Amino acid sequence: MRPTHPITEDEVEFAAIRAQGAGGQNINKVSCAVHLRFDIKASALPEAVRERLLALGDQRISKNGVIIIKAQEYRSLEKNRAEALRRLQALVDAASHVQKARRPTRPSRGAVTRRLDGKARRSAIKAGRGRVE
């Protein structure tokens, strides 16, 4: 599926950092994790998409409208950069999708009758369980 509003790398700021977790001596020497920063307000996205992104309750979006994504899944800096960009694109695609307005519907007369008949039948069964006099 093609992204509706592709993010270009010139709108994104990358910072190489040291990854957390196990990895032996290599993890102490190599900065292969990536912090991606994307300023929503300064981006070239349409106004409606920007507003929906800012309205998202996502913890990766700071108070001043900057998306910060940390990618440290891979041992390669390039793969982590690609993964961070993919996650950002997924977030933007989710915000660009407009949910269709729900039109409320009413049950048909037959459906209402069937439901009430079933309730009456069940009520009669339960009423018959009382103490015999």
Short mmCIF file of C-alpha atoms in Angstrom, two decimals:
data_model
loop_
_atom_site.label_atom_id
_atom_site.label_comp_id
_atom_site.label_asym_id
_atom_site.label_seq_id
_atom_site.Cartn_x
_atom_site.Cartn_y
_atom_site.Cartn_z
CA MET A 1 0.00 0.00 0.00
CA ARG A 2 1.42 3.37 -1.02
CA PRO A 3 1.55 6.14 1.59
CA THR A 4 -0.94 8.95 0.99
CA HIS A 5 1.45 11.67 2.21
CA PRO A 6 5.05 10.44 1.85
CA ILE A 7 7.56 11.82 4.36
CA THR A 8 10.84 13.01 2.87
CA GLU A 9 14.14 12.65 4.74
CA ASP A 10 14.79 16.41 4.63
CA GLU A 11 11.79 16.97 6.95
CA VAL A 12 13.22 14.53 9.49
CA GLU A 13 16.14 14.92 11.89
CA PHE A 14 18.14 11.83 12.86
CA ALA A 15 20.47 11.42 15.83
CA ALA A 16 22.60 8.32 16.33
CA ILE A 17 22.64 7.12 19.95
CA ARG A 18 23.86 4.06 21.79
CA ALA A 19 21.31 1.29 22.02
CA GLN A 20 20.17 -0.20 25.32
CA GLY A 21 20.20 -3.81 26.39
CA ALA A 22 22.46 -6.76 25.80
CA GLY A 23 25.11 -6.74 23.11
CA GLY A 24 28.46 -7.19 24.81
CA GLN A 25 31.39 -4.94 24.08
CA ASN A 26 30.00 -3.90 20.71
CA ILE A 27 27.07 -2.02 22.25
CA ASN A 28 29.44 0.13 24.31
CA LYS A 29 31.42 1.18 21.23
CA VAL A 30 28.90 1.61 18.41
CA SER A 31 26.05 4.11 18.19
CA CYS A 32 23.56 2.16 16.12
CA ALA A 33 20.22 3.21 17.63
CA VAL A 34 18.39 6.18 16.13
CA HIS A 35 16.30 9.02 17.52
CA LEU A 36 14.02 10.44 14.80
CA ARG A 37 12.54 13.90 15.34
CA PHE A 38 9.74 15.21 13.13
CA ASP A 39 8.23 18.65 13.70
CA ILE A 40 4.55 18.41 12.79
CA LYS A 41 3.93 22.17 12.62
CA ALA A 42 6.91 22.81 10.28
CA SER A 43 6.12 19.89 7.97
CA ALA A 44 4.67 20.00 4.46
CA LEU A 45 1.67 17.87 5.44
CA PRO A 46 -1.85 19.16 4.72
CA GLU A 47 -3.41 21.20 7.52
CA ALA A 48 -6.09 18.59 8.27
CA VAL A 49 -3.52 15.80 8.68
CA ARG A 50 -1.38 18.03 10.92
CA GLU A 51 -4.37 18.76 13.17
CA ARG A 52 -5.28 15.06 13.41
CA LEU A 53 -1.65 14.18 14.24
CA LEU A 54 -1.53 16.80 17.00
CA ALA A 55 -4.88 15.56 18.34
CA LEU A 56 -3.61 11.97 18.63
CA GLY A 57 -3.03 10.89 22.22
CA ASP A 58 0.25 9.24 21.29
CA GLN A 59 3.06 9.37 23.86
CA ARG A 60 5.64 9.83 21.09
CA ILE A 61 4.26 13.32 20.32
CA SER A 62 5.66 16.01 22.62
CA LYS A 63 3.72 19.03 23.89
CA ASN A 64 5.34 21.30 21.30
CA GLY A 65 4.28 19.09 18.38
CA VAL A 66 7.43 17.07 17.73
CA ILE A 67 7.25 13.33 17.08
CA ILE A 68 10.17 11.46 18.64
CA ILE A 69 10.69 7.85 17.60
CA LYS A 70 13.49 5.66 18.96
CA ALA A 71 14.55 2.67 16.84
CA GLN A 72 17.07 0.19 18.22
CA GLU A 73 15.82 -3.14 16.91
CA TYR A 74 18.70 -3.80 14.51
CA ARG A 75 22.48 -3.75 14.88
CA SER A 76 22.83 -1.55 11.80
CA LEU A 77 22.32 2.21 11.86
CA GLU A 78 20.83 2.21 8.33
CA LYS A 79 18.25 -0.45 9.20
CA ASN A 80 17.25 1.44 12.35
CA ARG A 81 16.89 4.66 10.32
CA ALA A 82 14.63 2.86 7.84
CA GLU A 83 12.59 1.33 10.68
CA ALA A 84 12.11 4.74 12.36
CA LEU A 85 11.00 6.26 9.04
CA ARG A 86 8.59 3.35 8.47
CA ARG A 87 7.04 3.89 11.93
CA LEU A 88 6.67 7.63 11.29
CA GLN A 89 5.03 6.94 7.91
CA ALA A 90 2.61 4.50 9.57
CA LEU A 91 1.67 7.17 12.13
CA VAL A 92 1.09 9.78 9.41
CA ASP A 93 -0.94 7.30 7.32
CA ALA A 94 -3.12 6.51 10.33
CA ALA A 95 -3.75 10.23 10.88
CA SER A 96 -4.51 10.87 7.21
CA HIS A 97 -7.26 8.23 7.15
CA VAL A 98 -10.62 9.92 7.79
CA GLN A 99 -13.18 7.72 9.48
CA LYS A 100 -16.51 7.55 7.68
CA ALA A 101 -19.32 9.22 9.63
CA ARG A 102 -21.68 6.71 11.20
CA ARG A 103 -25.30 7.06 10.25
CA PRO A 104 -27.54 5.75 13.03
CA THR A 105 -29.99 3.02 11.99
CA ARG A 106 -33.16 1.68 13.57
CA PRO A 107 -34.18 -1.96 13.87
CA SER A 108 -37.04 -3.10 11.62
CA ARG A 109 -40.49 -3.72 13.07
CA GLY A 110 -40.05 -7.48 12.53
CA ALA A 111 -36.75 -7.47 14.46
CA VAL A 112 -38.37 -5.64 17.38
CA THR A 113 -41.30 -8.11 17.39
CA ARG A 114 -38.97 -11.13 17.31
CA ARG A 115 -36.90 -9.73 20.19
CA LEU A 116 -39.96 -9.05 22.34
CA ASP A 117 -41.45 -12.50 21.55
CA GLY A 118 -38.22 -14.14 22.67
CA LYS A 119 -38.20 -12.09 25.89
CA ALA A 120 -41.83 -13.06 26.61
CA ARG A 121 -41.06 -16.74 25.95
CA ARG A 122 -38.06 -16.67 28.28
CA SER A 123 -40.10 -14.84 30.93
CA ALA A 124 -42.80 -17.52 30.79
CA ILE A 125 -40.17 -20.26 31.23
CA LYS A 126 -38.75 -18.53 34.29
CA ALA A 127 -42.21 -17.83 35.73
CA GLY A 128 -42.99 -21.55 35.54
CA ARG A 129 -40.06 -22.35 37.86
CA GLY A 130 -41.80 -21.02 40.96
CA ARG A 131 -43.00 -23.10 43.95
CA VAL A 132 -45.94 -25.37 43.12
CA GLU A 133 -49.06 -24.63 45.17
#
